[in-house]
């Protein structure tokens, strides 16, 4: 093994060579060629963990594996050697290789700090020394630090000395006294230079703080400051900033600010920051109260030295005051008949601002019956320009608008309330042009009929209305006997009960008068309609139901079905549906023989008459109105079934409406007259018998003559005259037959002789009917009804 370890080889290489750089060729030193080097499997082994070099077996070159930094590898060690071994096999040989890493000037001198700080009082004596640190360089030899220099200045110089061990040191020497007010700080540059090629330099900053001494007073830039400030500036607004400088330092230059002998208004309006000297708004700045301020400010340093200045603040006016409307006089209420140009109000416009901000203009609303008149010294008059009408507008809220000329413009308003007093210039006016009221007949006296109301557009006494009835008549009686009115409310009351059958309507005139001076009035017509009640039962006009024996109607036994026997005629004094009558057969001797027309009251046969029917038929006809509740009455009919009419003339023949009725057959008329005389004779005998029984019961005798009816062709064809017959009691009938008709109809005209009514003793004195008046005996209202019967029967013939 010892024989295998061979001699060592020494090589060198500069640091910072790039990877792959050639260090040396070992073929010559190993005394082998390339083939042998490869055959013996030569390899380079590093003694450390890191392989700095590599062997190329094909060339024998030792190459760098990577860049080598000497300072990092060996530091300050000198020399810097890296050991490796080359191994050869067959036979084994080991050769030691020493590679010295040569230094290059790749590092600049460096100080331990980039900046060195010194604090030196400004009164420090000269030649005072201040030690400095020297620079260090990682390189060695000539590449290390060779010299130190100081930047040029007036106050310091650099002195470099050597220690006994050969190391150098440097000192800063004060050669001129410092003045902090001239140079509070000194900035010097300390440089270190190595001996490399090229040379490298390292620098460090030397900062010298000159410590202060209180040898200077504070000083303001100006002794007087003039500033302008808008009034009403918000609190905190900076008015001005005063600044006093002190050339001293530290507490000696620590300046504080304060007011100096200021008035109360300044202290209220402003505040001063004692540290910054800012003068700010602390209260209200009002141009109208104070237009300028003179503020004295004192500045004091930490050593007690002081200086003074004055700040003059001129307050600028801003448009912060709206115009004011001051009312001097007002006329309210104002009568509505006031003439034009009447002064309603006097007022003045003022503005506390100045210049254009204090100039004002005044306006009022349009479309008002008032206008503004400008007077002197900003006085204005509000006067009427149109007639007033309280009924249209009772009061006015007049808005007076005052505007200044500032920017922005400010406006203020004042509302003036003017009430209009009333004069009596409006007559009462009824709600309706005419009134129509309804009143039920048979009303209770004192019943409220309705209400009339008149409104007066005036007020108070001028609008107080009193109602009254104007004179008038109703049915030849004063209107006041029918109706009354409440003078305050206008309620109309019925004074008495009214009968529709007597008064169907009436009208009154109501007057409304106000209480003004002079009073005004108006009137309206009130029409009162009487509403009918169903207070009258139907009245039978025919046949008469006056207590006497009913008349007999003759019906031939040969009459066919539908034969017109007679007609019940009734009337109702009521009106409307209260007078709508309907007829009904209530009772009959032969129920199935006769019928009654519901609407017309015609009594007709239902079937042909046979011999078994009773000679005397009695019918009770009910007449009913359509009122609520309905009223009714009844009529009794006596019908005699007689023979003597020839059958051929009893058949019905329909006659077309458009044919002309032929002349009556005189022969047929004669037979009919004979039959009528016979029937009348029988009827009168029955009546005499009836009267005799009644008179016998009352023990009174009434003498009557026997009646004879003339029968023959000399009997009058039309209705007979009362003087034509010689008998004392008879009825005259007119028989009208249509030509070719077998249906007959009888019409009752009038009694030829007095008809005696069987009544109680007080009404037994029957009146005799004169032929001129053609009236029957009546009791109260029956006289008028009988007149209607005669008119009705005279104007209606059944043909």
Short mmCIF file of C-alpha atoms in Angstrom, two decimals, residues 5 48 64 193 357 598 778:
data_model
loop_
_atom_site.label_atom_id
_atom_site.label_comp_id
_atom_site.label_asym_id
_atom_site.label_seq_id
_atom_site.Cartn_x
_atom_site.Cartn_y
_atom_site.Cartn_z
CA UNK A 5 0.83 6.04 -2.85
CA UNK A 48 -14.62 16.30 0.92
CA UNK A 64 -13.86 22.64 -12.72
CA UNK A 193 -10.27 51.76 -1.16
CA UNK A 357 -77.94 91.32 -0.34
CA UNK A 598 -167.20 41.70 -14.36
CA UNK A 778 -183.25 62.72 -2.63
#
